[in-house]
């Protein structure tokens, strides 16, 4: 089997899991009797913890001979964490289990991205093609779980994601290509930490990562509370699944059609980041005013820009700004800030915002996206002067 379909299978399983955790984890925690603030805290703890766990796991992963080995081990950790959440009771126990599961799940994304970028460059396929397969799986997971939740207990959320995690581990062990971490001698752990340190003190790199991360973090209230808010408006879970699925279908179209065209046309990632930030500002501003169901569809289509354009631009920007030997550290550091610290803070704030202001909390998300867009413009101006 060629490498492209192998990597596609990896993304399918990864996003079959996140396609359930992102929209429906909040509903499962609500079913356990938790408040918005408690749900926000549980979801945010592993995100904030990634400031520490992200770099540690990146350095740990680069210590193996093959890139698939740490992916398999993280899949097992993800299964234990999420599966354990369904077996325990109480805020503290849920927090520990969710921390383990979500930390492992989040680390799998940059590790998979780095592996796919390297293989795609060597074998000549577009990174966006296997990544788009993951988005397709996200759609199926949205629709499937939305339909299941109208017929069964929210406990099916935990069963689904724990099963997906076991399959991720098995796929990494038996299916992923034997891609070496490095073509030369393995770099000692201390040197790998030094590479990470060089990136942390690079003001241009860190400002660029902030710009990308702020736009992505502006999705926090949507990820944590859109299903809860729409249910309160009388929109059933099955329709929530369809709304999420539609947004990702548009995302897939962007990745499979627009992204290859963009690269051929020579349209740079900085412009795409600006477009993504602008779309996010529009999307979250309008979401703050409780739009009716018919208006949610065009707003969901903006996900192609607020998420997909920002994500793909971010992967390319980070790759351009980092030395080749530090690519794993760079992609992980970018993920730590965007899918960790920034979105963790935004998620922690989203719970109290939703409790106090309801959908008006989206206005804070619009402001966060605007700050990311502005930071991106400033960094691009600095690079042009250099």
mmCIF file of C-alpha atoms in Angstrom:
data_model
loop_
_atom_site.group_PDB
_atom_site.id
_atom_site.type_symbol
_atom_site.label_atom_id
_atom_site.label_comp_id
_atom_site.label_asym_id
_atom_site.label_seq_id
_atom_site.Cartn_x
_atom_site.Cartn_y
_atom_site.Cartn_z
ATOM 1 C CA UNK A 1 0.000 0.000 0.000
ATOM 2 C CA UNK A 2 1.316 3.459 -0.880
ATOM 3 C CA UNK A 3 1.898 5.966 1.893
ATOM 4 C CA UNK A 4 -0.879 8.424 0.970
ATOM 5 C CA UNK A 5 -3.784 6.031 1.753
ATOM 6 C CA UNK A 6 -2.010 4.875 4.909
ATOM 7 C CA UNK A 7 -1.780 8.430 6.176
ATOM 8 C CA UNK A 8 -5.365 9.016 5.078
ATOM 9 C CA UNK A 9 -6.495 6.113 7.284
ATOM 10 C CA UNK A 10 -4.620 7.646 10.211
ATOM 11 C CA UNK A 11 -6.454 10.956 9.756
ATOM 12 C CA UNK A 12 -9.787 9.170 9.300
ATOM 13 C CA UNK A 13 -9.455 7.564 12.724
ATOM 14 C CA UNK A 14 -8.118 10.713 14.395
ATOM 15 C CA UNK A 15 -11.006 12.818 13.178
ATOM 16 C CA UNK A 16 -13.626 10.137 13.669
ATOM 17 C CA UNK A 17 -12.747 10.642 17.338
ATOM 18 C CA UNK A 18 -12.534 14.453 17.372
ATOM 19 C CA UNK A 19 -15.712 14.620 15.292
ATOM 20 C CA UNK A 20 -17.467 13.325 18.388
ATOM 21 C CA UNK A 21 -15.454 14.913 21.206
ATOM 22 C CA UNK A 22 -15.610 18.469 19.858
ATOM 23 C CA UNK A 23 -19.381 18.849 19.390
ATOM 24 C CA UNK A 24 -20.695 16.275 21.879
ATOM 25 C CA UNK A 25 -18.305 16.050 24.863
ATOM 26 C CA UNK A 26 -20.055 19.053 26.390
ATOM 27 C CA UNK A 27 -23.396 17.267 26.114
ATOM 28 C CA UNK A 28 -21.993 14.186 27.840
ATOM 29 C CA UNK A 29 -20.628 16.277 30.709
ATOM 30 C CA UNK A 30 -23.920 18.193 30.931
ATOM 31 C CA UNK A 31 -25.694 14.836 31.248
ATOM 32 C CA UNK A 32 -23.462 14.152 34.268
ATOM 33 C CA UNK A 33 -24.917 17.297 35.888
ATOM 34 C CA UNK A 34 -22.000 19.724 35.382
ATOM 35 C CA UNK A 35 -22.411 23.490 34.890
ATOM 36 C CA UNK A 36 -21.064 25.470 31.957
ATOM 37 C CA UNK A 37 -18.126 26.700 34.043
ATOM 38 C CA UNK A 38 -17.288 23.146 35.150
ATOM 39 C CA UNK A 39 -17.504 21.848 31.583
ATOM 40 C CA UNK A 40 -15.305 24.689 30.366
ATOM 41 C CA UNK A 41 -12.740 23.902 33.058
ATOM 42 C CA UNK A 42 -12.677 20.163 32.282
ATOM 43 C CA UNK A 43 -12.193 20.817 28.575
ATOM 44 C CA UNK A 44 -9.620 23.556 29.177
ATOM 45 C CA UNK A 45 -7.339 21.761 31.679
ATOM 46 C CA UNK A 46 -5.632 19.472 29.119
ATOM 47 C CA UNK A 47 -5.400 22.358 26.637
ATOM 48 C CA UNK A 48 -3.609 24.560 29.171
ATOM 49 C CA UNK A 49 -1.475 21.628 30.258
ATOM 50 C CA UNK A 50 -0.144 21.331 26.717
ATOM 51 C CA UNK A 51 2.228 24.211 27.480
ATOM 52 C CA UNK A 52 4.191 21.554 29.380
ATOM 53 C CA UNK A 53 3.007 18.255 27.892
ATOM 54 C CA UNK A 54 3.307 19.376 24.256
ATOM 55 C CA UNK A 55 7.063 20.095 24.244
ATOM 56 C CA UNK A 56 7.780 17.088 26.469
ATOM 57 C CA UNK A 57 5.867 14.747 24.172
ATOM 58 C CA UNK A 58 7.520 16.244 21.069
ATOM 59 C CA UNK A 59 11.011 15.644 22.481
ATOM 60 C CA UNK A 60 9.954 12.189 23.682
ATOM 61 C CA UNK A 61 8.533 11.282 20.242
ATOM 62 C CA UNK A 62 11.716 12.282 18.427
ATOM 63 C CA UNK A 63 13.673 9.844 20.586
ATOM 64 C CA UNK A 64 12.210 6.819 18.780
ATOM 65 C CA UNK A 65 13.577 5.251 15.612
ATOM 66 C CA UNK A 66 10.242 5.326 13.747
ATOM 67 C CA UNK A 67 7.594 8.058 13.813
ATOM 68 C CA UNK A 68 4.779 5.521 14.050
ATOM 69 C CA UNK A 69 5.929 4.154 17.431
ATOM 70 C CA UNK A 70 4.985 7.153 19.611
ATOM 71 C CA UNK A 71 1.751 7.485 17.622
ATOM 72 C CA UNK A 72 0.787 3.921 18.592
ATOM 73 C CA UNK A 73 1.657 4.513 22.253
ATOM 74 C CA UNK A 74 -0.319 7.764 22.348
ATOM 75 C CA UNK A 75 -3.294 5.959 20.823
ATOM 76 C CA UNK A 76 -3.232 3.529 23.746
ATOM 77 C CA UNK A 77 -2.999 6.399 26.246
ATOM 78 C CA UNK A 78 -5.927 8.098 24.541
ATOM 79 C CA UNK A 79 -8.021 4.934 24.831
ATOM 80 C CA UNK A 80 -7.194 4.540 28.531
ATOM 81 C CA UNK A 81 -7.979 8.178 29.320
ATOM 82 C CA UNK A 82 -11.253 8.529 27.459
ATOM 83 C CA UNK A 83 -12.387 5.006 28.326
ATOM 84 C CA UNK A 84 -11.604 5.644 31.973
ATOM 85 C CA UNK A 85 -13.775 8.771 31.962
ATOM 86 C CA UNK A 86 -16.783 6.554 31.331
ATOM 87 C CA UNK A 87 -15.961 4.328 34.300
ATOM 88 C CA UNK A 88 -15.363 6.893 37.053
ATOM 89 C CA UNK A 89 -17.486 9.450 38.881
ATOM 90 C CA UNK A 90 -16.777 12.939 40.209
ATOM 91 C CA UNK A 91 -15.191 16.093 38.875
ATOM 92 C CA UNK A 92 -11.621 15.227 39.981
ATOM 93 C CA UNK A 93 -11.706 11.726 38.468
ATOM 94 C CA UNK A 94 -13.184 13.010 35.199
ATOM 95 C CA UNK A 95 -10.547 15.752 35.105
ATOM 96 C CA UNK A 96 -7.688 13.229 35.414
ATOM 97 C CA UNK A 97 -9.076 10.844 32.806
ATOM 98 C CA UNK A 98 -9.983 13.611 30.366
ATOM 99 C CA UNK A 99 -6.544 15.144 30.808
ATOM 100 C CA UNK A 100 -4.866 11.866 29.815
ATOM 101 C CA UNK A 101 -7.163 11.195 26.864
ATOM 102 C CA UNK A 102 -7.234 14.735 25.489
ATOM 103 C CA UNK A 103 -3.486 15.247 25.962
ATOM 104 C CA UNK A 104 -2.698 12.108 23.978
ATOM 105 C CA UNK A 105 -5.267 12.965 21.286
ATOM 106 C CA UNK A 106 -3.900 16.484 20.855
ATOM 107 C CA UNK A 107 -0.296 15.248 20.574
ATOM 108 C CA UNK A 108 -1.276 12.879 17.772
ATOM 109 C CA UNK A 109 -2.170 15.740 15.410
ATOM 110 C CA UNK A 110 1.248 17.454 15.054
ATOM 111 C CA UNK A 111 3.037 14.089 15.019
ATOM 112 C CA UNK A 112 0.801 12.944 12.177
ATOM 113 C CA UNK A 113 1.198 16.278 10.374
ATOM 114 C CA UNK A 114 5.002 16.125 10.516
ATOM 115 C CA UNK A 115 5.021 12.548 9.250
ATOM 116 C CA UNK A 116 2.616 13.348 6.414
ATOM 117 C CA UNK A 117 4.500 16.499 5.387
ATOM 118 C CA UNK A 118 7.753 14.529 5.079
ATOM 119 C CA UNK A 119 6.216 11.602 3.211
ATOM 120 C CA UNK A 120 4.165 13.888 0.934
ATOM 121 C CA UNK A 121 7.248 15.911 -0.024
ATOM 122 C CA UNK A 122 9.215 12.746 -0.828
ATOM 123 C CA UNK A 123 6.448 10.893 -2.689
ATOM 124 C CA UNK A 124 4.882 13.917 -4.397
ATOM 125 C CA UNK A 125 1.312 14.040 -3.106
ATOM 126 C CA UNK A 126 -0.502 17.010 -1.561
ATOM 127 C CA UNK A 127 -0.625 17.110 2.250
ATOM 128 C CA UNK A 128 -4.219 18.354 2.025
ATOM 129 C CA UNK A 129 -5.453 15.126 0.377
ATOM 130 C CA UNK A 130 -4.988 12.680 3.291
ATOM 131 C CA UNK A 131 -5.824 15.484 5.722
ATOM 132 C CA UNK A 132 -9.065 16.050 3.845
ATOM 133 C CA UNK A 133 -9.945 12.382 4.348
ATOM 134 C CA UNK A 134 -9.810 13.108 8.062
ATOM 135 C CA UNK A 135 -12.303 15.915 7.580
ATOM 136 C CA UNK A 136 -14.593 13.513 5.711
ATOM 137 C CA UNK A 137 -14.456 11.161 8.699
ATOM 138 C CA UNK A 138 -15.287 14.131 10.929
ATOM 139 C CA UNK A 139 -18.478 14.614 8.901
ATOM 140 C CA UNK A 140 -19.490 10.973 9.245
ATOM 141 C CA UNK A 141 -18.809 11.092 12.978
ATOM 142 C CA UNK A 142 -20.900 14.274 13.366
ATOM 143 C CA UNK A 143 -23.888 12.809 11.550
ATOM 144 C CA UNK A 144 -23.559 9.353 13.032
ATOM 145 C CA UNK A 145 -23.287 10.535 16.612
ATOM 146 C CA UNK A 146 -26.061 13.089 16.159
ATOM 147 C CA UNK A 147 -28.367 10.307 14.962
ATOM 148 C CA UNK A 148 -27.281 7.935 17.746
ATOM 149 C CA UNK A 149 -27.915 10.526 20.444
ATOM 150 C CA UNK A 150 -31.559 10.816 19.430
ATOM 151 C CA UNK A 151 -31.954 7.084 20.133
ATOM 152 C CA UNK A 152 -29.546 6.213 22.930
ATOM 153 C CA UNK A 153 -27.688 7.462 25.999
ATOM 154 C CA UNK A 154 -24.880 10.076 25.753
ATOM 155 C CA UNK A 155 -22.591 7.316 27.092
ATOM 156 C CA UNK A 156 -22.200 6.296 23.448
ATOM 157 C CA UNK A 157 -19.906 9.344 23.112
ATOM 158 C CA UNK A 158 -17.309 7.736 25.401
ATOM 159 C CA UNK A 159 -17.642 4.299 23.777
ATOM 160 C CA UNK A 160 -17.096 5.798 20.317
ATOM 161 C CA UNK A 161 -13.968 7.790 21.095
ATOM 162 C CA UNK A 162 -12.345 5.022 23.164
ATOM 163 C CA UNK A 163 -12.891 2.559 20.299
ATOM 164 C CA UNK A 164 -11.426 5.017 17.787
ATOM 165 C CA UNK A 165 -8.364 5.412 20.002
ATOM 166 C CA UNK A 166 -7.743 1.651 20.089
ATOM 167 C CA UNK A 167 -7.956 1.580 16.279
ATOM 168 C CA UNK A 168 -5.492 4.503 16.049
ATOM 169 C CA UNK A 169 -2.966 2.504 18.070
ATOM 170 C CA UNK A 170 -3.483 -0.628 15.975
ATOM 171 C CA UNK A 171 -3.204 1.300 12.696
ATOM 172 C CA UNK A 172 0.004 3.021 13.756
ATOM 173 C CA UNK A 173 1.509 -0.316 14.767
ATOM 174 C CA UNK A 174 0.534 -2.316 11.663
ATOM 175 C CA UNK A 175 -0.312 0.112 8.814
ATOM 176 C CA UNK A 176 1.614 3.404 8.956
ATOM 177 C CA UNK A 177 4.846 3.526 6.903
ATOM 178 C CA UNK A 178 8.146 2.945 8.685
ATOM 179 C CA UNK A 179 9.186 6.594 8.411
ATOM 180 C CA UNK A 180 12.433 7.271 10.255
ATOM 181 C CA UNK A 181 12.508 10.165 12.718
ATOM 182 C CA UNK A 182 15.844 11.214 11.256
ATOM 183 C CA UNK A 183 17.981 10.011 8.352
ATOM 184 C CA UNK A 184 21.145 10.530 10.401
ATOM 185 C CA UNK A 185 22.088 9.593 13.958
ATOM 186 C CA UNK A 186 19.432 10.212 16.580
ATOM 187 C CA UNK A 187 19.733 13.578 18.293
ATOM 188 C CA UNK A 188 20.189 13.432 22.093
ATOM 189 C CA UNK A 189 17.277 14.666 24.208
ATOM 190 C CA UNK A 190 19.151 17.754 25.417
ATOM 191 C CA UNK A 191 19.826 18.861 21.841
ATOM 192 C CA UNK A 192 16.155 18.387 20.958
ATOM 193 C CA UNK A 193 15.214 20.663 23.869
ATOM 194 C CA UNK A 194 17.739 23.231 22.613
ATOM 195 C CA UNK A 195 16.049 23.217 19.218
ATOM 196 C CA UNK A 196 12.729 23.912 20.906
ATOM 197 C CA UNK A 197 14.352 26.690 22.937
ATOM 198 C CA UNK A 198 15.669 28.385 19.797
ATOM 199 C CA UNK A 199 12.139 28.598 18.443
ATOM 200 C CA UNK A 200 10.691 29.923 21.717
ATOM 201 C CA UNK A 201 13.089 32.898 21.744
ATOM 202 C CA UNK A 202 12.505 33.701 18.038
ATOM 203 C CA UNK A 203 10.092 36.700 18.187
ATOM 204 C CA UNK A 204 8.992 36.387 14.557
ATOM 205 C CA UNK A 205 8.209 32.680 14.902
ATOM 206 C CA UNK A 206 6.331 33.165 18.161
ATOM 207 C CA UNK A 207 4.342 36.125 16.825
ATOM 208 C CA UNK A 208 3.383 34.079 13.769
ATOM 209 C CA UNK A 209 2.275 31.181 15.966
ATOM 210 C CA UNK A 210 0.222 33.589 18.090
ATOM 211 C CA UNK A 211 -1.496 34.942 14.974
ATOM 212 C CA UNK A 212 -2.444 31.439 13.808
ATOM 213 C CA UNK A 213 -3.402 30.298 17.289
ATOM 214 C CA UNK A 214 -5.611 33.276 18.096
ATOM 215 C CA UNK A 215 -7.782 32.677 15.025
ATOM 216 C CA UNK A 216 -8.041 28.965 15.840
ATOM 217 C CA UNK A 217 -8.691 29.608 19.544
ATOM 218 C CA UNK A 218 -11.644 31.820 18.622
ATOM 219 C CA UNK A 219 -13.524 28.559 17.872
ATOM 220 C CA UNK A 220 -13.499 27.698 21.595
ATOM 221 C CA UNK A 221 -17.044 28.721 22.507
ATOM 222 C CA UNK A 222 -18.376 27.050 19.360
ATOM 223 C CA UNK A 223 -16.562 23.794 20.116
ATOM 224 C CA UNK A 224 -17.621 23.646 23.737
ATOM 225 C CA UNK A 225 -21.125 25.094 23.731
ATOM 226 C CA UNK A 226 -22.712 25.201 20.261
ATOM 227 C CA UNK A 227 -24.518 21.876 20.800
ATOM 228 C CA UNK A 228 -25.774 23.043 24.202
ATOM 229 C CA UNK A 229 -26.859 26.446 22.840
ATOM 230 C CA UNK A 230 -28.625 25.005 19.806
ATOM 231 C CA UNK A 231 -30.437 22.450 21.967
ATOM 232 C CA UNK A 232 -31.631 25.337 24.155
ATOM 233 C CA UNK A 233 -32.958 27.009 20.981
ATOM 234 C CA UNK A 234 -34.959 23.863 20.220
ATOM 235 C CA UNK A 235 -32.579 22.480 17.593
ATOM 236 C CA UNK A 236 -32.274 18.678 18.093
ATOM 237 C CA UNK A 237 -28.954 16.836 18.394
ATOM 238 C CA UNK A 238 -29.454 15.222 14.977
ATOM 239 C CA UNK A 239 -29.574 18.686 13.381
ATOM 240 C CA UNK A 240 -26.500 19.707 15.386
ATOM 241 C CA UNK A 241 -24.660 16.794 13.802
ATOM 242 C CA UNK A 242 -25.790 17.918 10.348
ATOM 243 C CA UNK A 243 -24.741 21.525 10.986
ATOM 244 C CA UNK A 244 -21.288 20.426 12.106
ATOM 245 C CA UNK A 245 -21.087 17.983 9.194
ATOM 246 C CA UNK A 246 -21.981 20.684 6.687
ATOM 247 C CA UNK A 247 -19.221 22.952 7.984
ATOM 248 C CA UNK A 248 -16.697 20.179 7.533
ATOM 249 C CA UNK A 249 -17.996 19.230 4.082
ATOM 250 C CA UNK A 250 -17.209 22.778 3.020
ATOM 251 C CA UNK A 251 -13.824 22.386 4.719
ATOM 252 C CA UNK A 252 -13.183 19.221 2.665
ATOM 253 C CA UNK A 253 -14.040 21.062 -0.539
ATOM 254 C CA UNK A 254 -11.506 23.705 0.418
ATOM 255 C CA UNK A 255 -8.778 21.147 1.160
ATOM 256 C CA UNK A 256 -9.323 18.999 -1.923
ATOM 257 C CA UNK A 257 -10.142 21.714 -4.483
ATOM 258 C CA UNK A 258 -9.210 25.219 -3.347
ATOM 259 C CA UNK A 259 -5.953 24.370 -1.527
ATOM 260 C CA UNK A 260 -4.252 22.567 -4.473
ATOM 261 C CA UNK A 261 -5.381 25.417 -6.766
ATOM 262 C CA UNK A 262 -4.024 27.992 -4.297
ATOM 263 C CA UNK A 263 -0.601 26.365 -4.290
ATOM 264 C CA UNK A 264 -0.529 26.163 -8.095
ATOM 265 C CA UNK A 265 -1.609 29.800 -8.333
ATOM 266 C CA UNK A 266 1.144 30.874 -5.945
ATOM 267 C CA UNK A 267 -1.233 32.458 -3.418
ATOM 268 C CA UNK A 268 0.736 32.704 -0.183
ATOM 269 C CA UNK A 269 -0.249 31.372 3.244
ATOM 270 C CA UNK A 270 -0.191 34.844 4.822
ATOM 271 C CA UNK A 271 -3.053 35.997 2.611
ATOM 272 C CA UNK A 272 -4.989 32.858 3.490
ATOM 273 C CA UNK A 273 -4.423 33.553 7.197
ATOM 274 C CA UNK A 274 -5.866 37.053 6.757
ATOM 275 C CA UNK A 275 -8.890 35.639 4.932
ATOM 276 C CA UNK A 276 -9.381 33.061 7.685
ATOM 277 C CA UNK A 277 -9.246 35.738 10.386
ATOM 278 C CA UNK A 278 -11.727 37.938 8.546
ATOM 279 C CA UNK A 279 -14.154 35.044 8.081
ATOM 280 C CA UNK A 280 -13.878 34.203 11.794
ATOM 281 C CA UNK A 281 -14.721 37.778 12.819
ATOM 282 C CA UNK A 282 -17.829 37.745 10.630
ATOM 283 C CA UNK A 283 -18.871 34.260 11.728
ATOM 284 C CA UNK A 284 -18.630 34.774 15.479
ATOM 285 C CA UNK A 285 -20.096 38.273 15.418
ATOM 286 C CA UNK A 286 -23.238 37.036 13.690
ATOM 287 C CA UNK A 287 -23.429 33.893 15.857
ATOM 288 C CA UNK A 288 -23.706 36.162 18.912
ATOM 289 C CA UNK A 289 -27.214 37.195 17.847
ATOM 290 C CA UNK A 290 -28.827 33.707 17.939
ATOM 291 C CA UNK A 291 -29.404 33.346 14.190
ATOM 292 C CA UNK A 292 -32.307 31.100 13.169
ATOM 293 C CA UNK A 293 -31.686 27.659 11.708
ATOM 294 C CA UNK A 294 -31.787 28.814 8.076
ATOM 295 C CA UNK A 295 -29.044 31.381 8.770
ATOM 296 C CA UNK A 296 -26.789 28.879 10.508
ATOM 297 C CA UNK A 297 -26.049 27.085 7.231
ATOM 298 C CA UNK A 298 -24.226 29.981 5.483
ATOM 299 C CA UNK A 299 -22.472 30.791 8.765
ATOM 300 C CA UNK A 300 -21.279 27.202 9.030
ATOM 301 C CA UNK A 301 -19.865 27.437 5.497
ATOM 302 C CA UNK A 302 -17.400 30.037 6.796
ATOM 303 C CA UNK A 303 -15.653 27.161 8.600
ATOM 304 C CA UNK A 304 -13.811 26.559 5.331
ATOM 305 C CA UNK A 305 -11.971 29.819 5.959
ATOM 306 C CA UNK A 306 -12.033 30.338 9.741
ATOM 307 C CA UNK A 307 -10.637 26.844 10.315
ATOM 308 C CA UNK A 308 -9.377 25.147 7.119
ATOM 309 C CA UNK A 309 -7.650 28.149 5.526
ATOM 310 C CA UNK A 310 -6.120 29.108 8.873
ATOM 311 C CA UNK A 311 -4.982 25.559 9.622
ATOM 312 C CA UNK A 312 -3.339 24.924 6.243
ATOM 313 C CA UNK A 313 -1.781 28.380 6.179
ATOM 314 C CA UNK A 314 -0.458 27.762 9.684
ATOM 315 C CA UNK A 315 1.169 24.422 8.779
ATOM 316 C CA UNK A 316 2.903 26.059 5.819
ATOM 317 C CA UNK A 317 3.967 29.184 7.747
ATOM 318 C CA UNK A 318 5.450 27.128 10.578
ATOM 319 C CA UNK A 319 7.282 24.899 8.090
ATOM 320 C CA UNK A 320 8.767 27.951 6.336
ATOM 321 C CA UNK A 321 9.892 29.639 9.544
ATOM 322 C CA UNK A 322 11.515 26.600 11.174
ATOM 323 C CA UNK A 323 14.840 24.854 10.465
ATOM 324 C CA UNK A 324 14.387 21.346 8.930
ATOM 325 C CA UNK A 325 15.852 19.599 11.989
ATOM 326 C CA UNK A 326 13.368 21.368 14.261
ATOM 327 C CA UNK A 327 10.220 20.674 12.233
ATOM 328 C CA UNK A 328 8.649 18.349 14.827
ATOM 329 C CA UNK A 329 9.384 20.848 17.582
ATOM 330 C CA UNK A 330 8.053 23.719 15.463
ATOM 331 C CA UNK A 331 4.779 22.021 14.502
ATOM 332 C CA UNK A 332 4.290 20.854 18.093
ATOM 333 C CA UNK A 333 5.011 24.313 19.476
ATOM 334 C CA UNK A 334 2.507 25.791 17.032
ATOM 335 C CA UNK A 335 -0.038 23.191 18.096
ATOM 336 C CA UNK A 336 0.744 23.798 21.792
ATOM 337 C CA UNK A 337 -0.130 27.468 21.465
ATOM 338 C CA UNK A 338 -3.084 27.224 19.072
ATOM 339 C CA UNK A 339 -4.639 23.918 20.197
ATOM 340 C CA UNK A 340 -3.268 24.242 23.712
ATOM 341 C CA UNK A 341 -2.590 27.454 25.579
ATOM 342 C CA UNK A 342 -4.677 29.910 23.557
ATOM 343 C CA UNK A 343 -7.691 27.705 22.966
ATOM 344 C CA UNK A 344 -7.371 26.415 26.537
ATOM 345 C CA UNK A 345 -7.643 29.925 27.922
ATOM 346 C CA UNK A 346 -10.462 30.697 25.506
ATOM 347 C CA UNK A 347 -12.296 27.510 26.509
ATOM 348 C CA UNK A 348 -11.862 28.226 30.218
ATOM 349 C CA UNK A 349 -13.322 31.698 29.663
ATOM 350 C CA UNK A 350 -16.090 30.372 27.393
ATOM 351 C CA UNK A 351 -17.832 28.496 30.223
ATOM 352 C CA UNK A 352 -18.358 31.560 32.448
ATOM 353 C CA UNK A 353 -19.082 33.677 29.352
ATOM 354 C CA UNK A 354 -21.823 31.308 28.274
ATOM 355 C CA UNK A 355 -23.259 31.077 31.798
ATOM 356 C CA UNK A 356 -23.330 34.886 32.112
ATOM 357 C CA UNK A 357 -24.066 36.123 28.574
ATOM 358 C CA UNK A 358 -25.217 33.158 26.525
ATOM 359 C CA UNK A 359 -24.478 33.544 22.827
ATOM 360 C CA UNK A 360 -23.181 37.090 23.313
ATOM 361 C CA UNK A 361 -19.966 35.367 24.419
ATOM 362 C CA UNK A 362 -19.249 34.906 20.704
ATOM 363 C CA UNK A 363 -18.379 38.619 20.535
ATOM 364 C CA UNK A 364 -15.294 37.896 22.659
ATOM 365 C CA UNK A 365 -14.360 35.170 20.164
ATOM 366 C CA UNK A 366 -14.697 37.652 17.304
ATOM 367 C CA UNK A 367 -12.318 40.009 19.114
ATOM 368 C CA UNK A 368 -9.793 37.196 19.597
ATOM 369 C CA UNK A 369 -9.894 36.333 15.888
ATOM 370 C CA UNK A 370 -9.389 39.987 14.993
ATOM 371 C CA UNK A 371 -6.288 40.150 17.202
ATOM 372 C CA UNK A 372 -4.871 37.133 15.378
ATOM 373 C CA UNK A 373 -5.495 38.696 11.990
ATOM 374 C CA UNK A 374 -3.808 41.922 13.066
ATOM 375 C CA UNK A 375 -0.788 40.040 14.449
ATOM 376 C CA UNK A 376 -0.460 38.174 11.152
ATOM 377 C CA UNK A 377 -0.357 41.433 9.193
ATOM 378 C CA UNK A 378 2.333 42.836 11.521
ATOM 379 C CA UNK A 379 4.520 39.709 11.184
ATOM 380 C CA UNK A 380 4.186 39.707 7.416
ATOM 381 C CA UNK A 381 5.301 43.354 7.305
ATOM 382 C CA UNK A 382 8.325 42.488 9.446
ATOM 383 C CA UNK A 383 9.288 39.632 7.133
ATOM 384 C CA UNK A 384 9.081 41.881 4.094
ATOM 385 C CA UNK A 385 11.432 44.390 5.719
ATOM 386 C CA UNK A 386 13.961 41.688 6.676
#
